[in-house]
């Protein structure tokens, strides 16, 4: 069976559209299914932006609550996931403005890489020096991403970590596509400049 | 160092975001420009390391059951809170808010089908019902089952005896019940002439 009738004059053709339509008719179970589908992606996005595992769950809860309350006003003029990501990005940026400290992010970044390091060593048989170099490099790279200006950081995270295309990023950030092109280009240029210490080594 | 002419195109090329005519032009340019070729390689490496860092850092694992429970519990709490607040607001301003209350609600308890159900002559029913119940209660109280006598089983007058538990007399009080075809039903306890008879005899 292709699509389903929505009563809106056109057929719904994908899972999100059908689930959103059911949510708008009052089916809580449909929203539960949307939550199940996007929860991990939202956790991932929030973590990339905030770099703080302690705030991921409460912020994600806030994101889904906002989405649940405003689902009736979703007109379908964008994809559901870009609408949801927009809520997530704005929620993270608001959280940041509420007094997020740079020092905490630095410390958390170090802790995160330390926790991740065992995964690297178990997957690759390299000597300790090489592994150490890789660990330092990864830490430094993520630090650089988080030191980018907010608009450049959001654009590059949405592109590299979330996999959205330019049109979708424009929808999430509510800017023209030309602005997205510019921001991603500048973000990459800035990252390369920051990674200059590793330029002469066989990494970059 | 990036190509002065096509520098920004490299980033778009990497993301498959070039328009068709732009792509054709850029591919032609790549054939001659070593700088753009090296730039593509550099950005490919950057992307690879970003994704490696992303994969190895991971992210906290969500708990779907908890998220659902928290989401709908929080929504329920907010609805209850707003309901309580509106109730408090109504109590705080009695005159205006109570006047706005629909009249039907005051008598909603009289609606046997529930407050949201309406039917013809609902108001008349809601007024008549208590009256009917009251009359029935009065009649029931004075006319206990078993004390009625079918008029057709009696002759013109017949004396019935009954013991009244509240009376403490040696003689039984007798009540004469006169039934005629034309008299309405009466019950024991009505004020009727009393006839004292010898015990055991009745007429």
XYZ file of C-alpha atoms in Angstrom:
407
model
C 0.000 0.000 0.000
C 1.523 3.280 -1.055
C 0.816 6.259 1.066
C -2.229 6.948 3.139
C -4.974 9.446 2.975
C -4.476 12.401 5.251
C -7.613 14.336 4.529
C -5.369 17.208 3.498
C -5.853 16.764 -0.209
C -2.620 14.888 -0.865
C -1.304 11.447 -0.076
C 1.258 10.887 2.635
C 4.138 8.967 1.208
C 6.626 8.273 3.956
C 6.763 7.050 7.524
C 7.374 10.451 9.118
C 4.500 12.096 7.301
C 2.089 9.369 8.342
C 3.273 9.389 11.944
C 3.078 13.183 12.170
C -0.434 13.116 10.739
C -1.477 10.583 13.371
C 0.145 12.678 16.114
C -1.843 15.661 14.987
C -4.993 13.577 15.281
C -4.144 12.837 18.906
C -2.418 9.459 18.748
C 0.255 9.515 21.435
C 1.578 6.168 20.227
C 2.554 7.772 16.906
C 4.678 10.341 18.724
C 6.252 7.552 20.744
C 7.301 5.918 17.472
C 8.801 9.180 16.243
C 10.665 9.536 19.519
C 11.990 6.014 19.173
C 13.173 6.744 15.637
C 14.935 10.030 16.360
C 16.008 9.766 19.960
C 19.511 8.482 19.248
C 20.098 11.037 16.494
C 19.018 13.844 18.797
C 21.246 12.511 21.588
C 24.119 12.417 19.109
C 23.529 15.950 17.865
C 23.138 17.423 21.342
C 26.317 15.720 22.494
C 28.294 17.046 19.534
C 27.149 20.584 20.184
C 27.395 20.630 23.978
C 30.211 18.096 24.526
C 28.660 17.439 27.944
C 27.127 13.980 28.544
C 25.331 15.147 31.695
C 23.108 17.577 29.832
C 22.281 15.338 26.883
C 19.320 13.534 28.427
C 17.626 16.576 30.014
C 18.104 18.649 26.868
C 16.789 15.809 24.713
C 13.762 15.578 26.991
C 13.243 19.309 26.542
C 13.513 18.949 22.769
C 10.934 16.178 22.556
C 8.587 17.970 24.927
C 8.736 21.085 22.759
C 8.142 18.980 19.663
C 5.212 17.176 21.295
C 3.557 20.432 22.341
C 3.994 22.114 18.978
C 3.379 19.144 16.669
C -0.081 20.493 15.855
C 1.476 23.615 14.354
C 3.838 21.650 12.093
C 2.582 22.439 8.605
C 4.660 19.944 6.630
C 6.451 22.651 4.645
C 9.753 21.047 5.671
C 10.840 17.568 6.545
C 9.937 16.490 10.057
C 13.548 15.726 10.985
C 14.839 19.152 9.916
C 12.095 20.704 12.053
C 13.115 18.484 14.966
C 16.832 19.222 14.484
C 16.014 22.926 14.456
C 14.390 22.591 17.859
C 17.420 20.633 19.081
C 19.967 23.178 17.808
C 18.041 26.107 19.281
C 17.641 24.295 22.585
C 21.406 23.640 22.746
C 22.259 27.226 21.872
C 19.851 28.521 24.518
C 21.440 26.194 27.034
C 24.836 27.549 26.078
C 23.678 31.095 26.601
C 22.415 30.188 30.062
C 25.981 30.125 31.366
C 27.908 27.239 29.862
C 31.608 27.480 30.854
C 34.425 26.969 28.351
C 36.649 25.382 31.007
C 34.080 22.703 31.685
C 33.907 21.865 28.029
C 37.670 21.527 27.841
C 37.766 19.179 30.823
C 34.835 17.195 29.503
C 36.454 16.892 26.101
C 39.545 15.388 27.705
C 37.453 12.934 29.706
C 35.431 11.931 26.653
C 38.481 11.082 24.589
C 40.002 9.151 27.477
C 36.870 7.035 27.681
C 36.868 6.525 23.936
C 40.548 5.625 23.773
C 40.143 1.962 24.733
C 37.930 1.535 21.666
C 40.693 2.853 19.431
C 43.324 0.555 20.916
C 41.127 -2.499 20.683
C 40.413 -1.899 17.030
C 43.893 -1.167 15.756
C 47.172 -2.890 16.464
C 49.465 0.091 16.593
C 52.320 0.833 18.913
C 51.605 2.891 22.032
C 53.240 5.967 20.631
C 51.062 5.970 17.557
C 47.971 5.380 19.635
C 48.890 8.213 21.916
C 49.391 10.482 18.954
C 46.015 9.512 17.573
C 44.349 10.129 20.910
C 45.890 13.554 21.179
C 44.992 14.334 17.621
C 41.343 13.378 18.036
C 41.113 15.404 21.219
C 42.644 18.375 19.576
C 40.398 18.067 16.501
C 37.192 18.023 18.549
C 38.500 20.958 20.570
C 38.960 22.870 17.350
C 35.421 22.140 16.236
C 34.084 23.424 19.530
C 36.171 26.557 19.361
C 34.668 27.604 16.042
C 32.248 30.530 16.058
C 28.768 29.292 16.879
C 27.276 29.577 13.393
C 30.242 27.835 11.748
C 30.300 25.110 14.394
C 26.576 24.368 13.996
C 26.890 24.200 10.211
C 29.877 21.827 10.208
C 28.345 19.587 12.905
C 25.120 19.282 10.934
C 27.084 18.482 7.797
C 29.801 16.132 9.066
C 28.196 14.515 12.117
C 24.509 14.512 11.234
C 24.774 14.103 7.468
C 22.278 16.751 6.422
C 22.588 18.280 2.965
C 22.848 22.021 2.422
C 19.145 22.523 1.853
C 18.327 20.702 5.071
C 20.953 22.668 6.997
C 19.450 25.887 5.629
C 16.064 24.732 6.895
C 17.401 23.845 10.347
C 19.361 27.087 10.732
C 16.714 29.168 8.968
C 19.225 30.823 6.654
C 19.588 30.871 2.843
C 21.500 28.050 1.131
C 24.172 30.522 0.063
C 24.835 31.285 3.728
C 25.187 27.565 4.458
C 27.689 27.190 1.599
C 29.708 30.064 2.977
C 29.652 28.845 6.571
C 30.755 25.297 5.744
C 33.545 26.578 3.523
C 34.757 28.941 6.250
C 34.457 26.281 8.956
C 36.657 23.887 7.016
C 39.192 26.605 6.238
C 39.327 27.580 9.921
C 39.741 23.963 11.038
C 42.621 23.433 8.669
C 44.328 26.541 10.015
C 43.871 25.317 13.600
C 45.256 21.902 12.699
C 48.486 23.430 11.397
C 50.573 21.876 14.258
C 49.762 18.475 12.737
C 50.269 19.576 9.151
C 53.884 18.395 8.926
C 53.066 14.991 10.427
C 51.535 12.123 8.573
C 48.067 12.785 9.842
C 46.748 15.812 8.001
C 46.930 27.381 -0.205
C 43.723 27.285 -2.222
C 43.006 28.040 -5.823
C 42.143 31.708 -6.249
C 39.564 30.953 -8.887
C 37.795 27.802 -7.702
C 38.688 27.593 -3.991
C 35.096 27.567 -2.663
C 34.095 24.955 -5.253
C 36.202 22.294 -3.526
C 33.996 22.289 -0.436
C 30.836 22.105 -2.554
C 32.327 19.353 -4.711
C 33.081 17.331 -1.581
C 29.426 17.606 -0.493
C 27.868 16.988 -3.953
C 26.314 20.408 -3.796
C 27.500 21.845 -7.096
C 24.878 22.629 -9.706
C 25.209 20.627 -12.914
C 26.850 23.402 -14.961
C 29.135 24.333 -12.051
C 30.189 20.685 -11.725
C 31.010 20.355 -15.417
C 33.161 23.510 -15.238
C 34.943 22.416 -12.080
C 35.742 18.925 -13.366
C 37.298 20.505 -16.437
C 39.325 22.786 -14.143
C 40.517 19.862 -11.961
C 42.284 18.399 -14.966
C 44.751 21.306 -14.890
C 44.807 22.530 -11.278
C 47.082 20.645 -8.837
C 46.172 23.021 -6.035
C 42.466 22.099 -6.230
C 43.367 18.407 -6.427
C 45.458 18.654 -3.242
C 42.722 20.694 -1.566
C 40.165 17.949 -2.299
C 42.536 15.402 -0.783
C 43.049 17.567 2.300
C 39.338 18.058 2.918
C 38.694 14.331 2.376
C 41.243 13.598 5.121
C 39.652 16.193 7.426
C 36.267 14.606 6.900
C 37.668 11.162 7.600
C 39.216 12.266 10.901
C 36.124 14.165 11.959
C 34.071 11.012 11.467
C 36.652 8.916 13.273
C 36.550 11.297 16.240
C 32.775 11.234 16.100
C 32.630 7.429 16.047
C 35.085 6.986 18.860
C 33.649 9.640 21.096
C 30.209 8.113 20.719
C 27.305 9.577 22.660
C 25.210 8.650 25.717
C 22.807 5.792 25.094
C 19.156 6.887 25.400
C 16.513 4.994 27.382
C 13.371 4.964 25.241
C 11.022 3.705 27.984
C 12.141 6.353 30.416
C 11.886 9.060 27.770
C 8.314 8.091 26.909
C 7.305 7.853 30.549
C 8.900 11.207 31.419
C 7.433 12.908 28.375
C 3.818 11.914 28.947
C 4.061 12.190 32.754
C 5.376 15.721 32.399
C 2.543 16.528 30.014
C 0.016 15.027 32.458
C 1.510 17.008 35.361
C 1.285 20.214 33.410
C -2.355 19.553 32.528
C -3.188 18.769 36.160
C -1.350 21.865 37.328
C -3.149 24.098 34.882
C -6.448 22.471 35.847
C -5.808 23.139 39.527
C -4.755 26.694 38.797
C -7.888 27.383 36.830
C -9.963 25.889 39.644
C -8.240 28.141 42.163
C -8.820 31.127 39.879
C -12.505 30.263 39.655
C -12.826 29.987 43.424
C -11.017 33.303 43.878
C -13.530 35.171 41.723
C -16.858 33.510 42.591
C -19.494 35.879 41.216
C -18.383 36.239 37.659
C -17.073 32.774 37.128
C -20.069 31.072 38.659
C -22.444 33.070 36.577
C -20.684 31.778 33.526
C -21.124 28.205 34.621
C -23.804 26.550 32.538
C -27.021 26.073 34.454
C -27.253 22.513 33.390
C -24.169 21.676 35.433
C -25.842 22.478 38.717
C -28.386 19.855 38.043
C -25.978 17.539 36.239
C -26.180 15.024 39.053
C -29.833 14.583 38.260
C -29.027 13.495 34.729
C -28.974 9.722 34.926
C -27.123 9.502 31.654
C -24.198 11.700 32.634
C -23.506 15.439 32.460
C -22.585 15.475 28.789
C -25.814 13.803 27.672
C -28.774 15.946 26.779
C -32.275 14.862 25.838
C -35.667 16.485 25.246
C -37.338 18.092 28.264
C -34.168 17.572 30.234
C -34.836 20.441 32.613
C -38.397 19.339 33.260
C -37.133 15.853 34.009
C -34.512 17.215 36.377
C -37.158 19.145 38.341
C -39.849 16.462 38.293
C -37.608 13.606 39.298
C -36.975 14.711 42.865
C -40.674 15.440 43.344
C -41.616 11.997 42.124
C -39.041 10.440 44.412
C -40.322 12.446 47.366
C -43.949 11.488 46.764
C -43.015 7.897 46.333
C -41.042 7.961 49.571
C -43.962 9.423 51.497
C -46.390 6.936 50.084
C -43.984 4.097 50.694
C -43.419 5.115 54.276
C -47.067 5.139 55.115
C -48.102 2.256 52.946
C -45.949 -0.660 53.855
C -46.189 -3.653 51.619
C -48.445 -6.291 52.906
C -50.806 -3.917 54.657
C -52.787 -3.069 51.591
C -56.030 -4.785 51.214
C -57.579 -5.359 47.916
C -60.948 -3.709 47.944
C -62.417 -6.472 45.854
C -61.693 -9.026 48.567
C -63.627 -7.161 51.189
C -67.185 -6.828 51.977
C -68.590 -3.433 52.717
C -66.673 -3.182 55.974
C -64.180 -5.415 57.504
C -62.152 -5.080 60.596
C -58.513 -5.877 60.525
C -56.301 -6.046 63.477
C -52.766 -5.242 63.581
C -50.356 -4.951 66.317
C -48.590 -1.697 66.523
C -45.155 -2.298 67.965
C -44.859 1.173 69.317
C -47.965 0.839 71.396
C -47.750 -0.734 74.748
C -51.297 -1.650 75.553
C -52.967 -4.815 76.538
C -55.825 -4.321 74.241
C -55.195 -4.439 70.682
C -56.068 -1.404 68.858
C -58.260 -2.088 66.045
C -58.589 -0.133 62.988
C -61.568 -0.260 60.892
C -60.992 -0.049 57.345
C -63.925 0.706 55.279
C -63.555 -0.014 51.710
C -66.021 0.711 49.117
C -65.641 0.637 45.542
C -65.595 4.382 45.499
C -63.239 5.102 48.279
C -59.626 5.637 47.531
C -57.028 3.368 48.951
C -56.239 3.989 52.532
C -53.634 2.397 54.629
C -53.292 1.369 58.149
C -52.290 4.288 60.228
C -54.805 6.672 58.821
C -57.119 8.203 61.297
C -60.038 5.800 61.363
C -62.581 5.081 64.018
C -61.366 2.481 66.428
C -63.571 -0.311 67.525
C -62.747 -2.315 70.513
C -63.687 -5.916 70.104
C -63.369 -8.939 72.167
C -60.122 -10.610 71.375
C -60.396 -13.354 68.898
C -63.506 -12.121 67.256
C -63.564 -10.121 64.187
C -66.171 -9.111 61.887
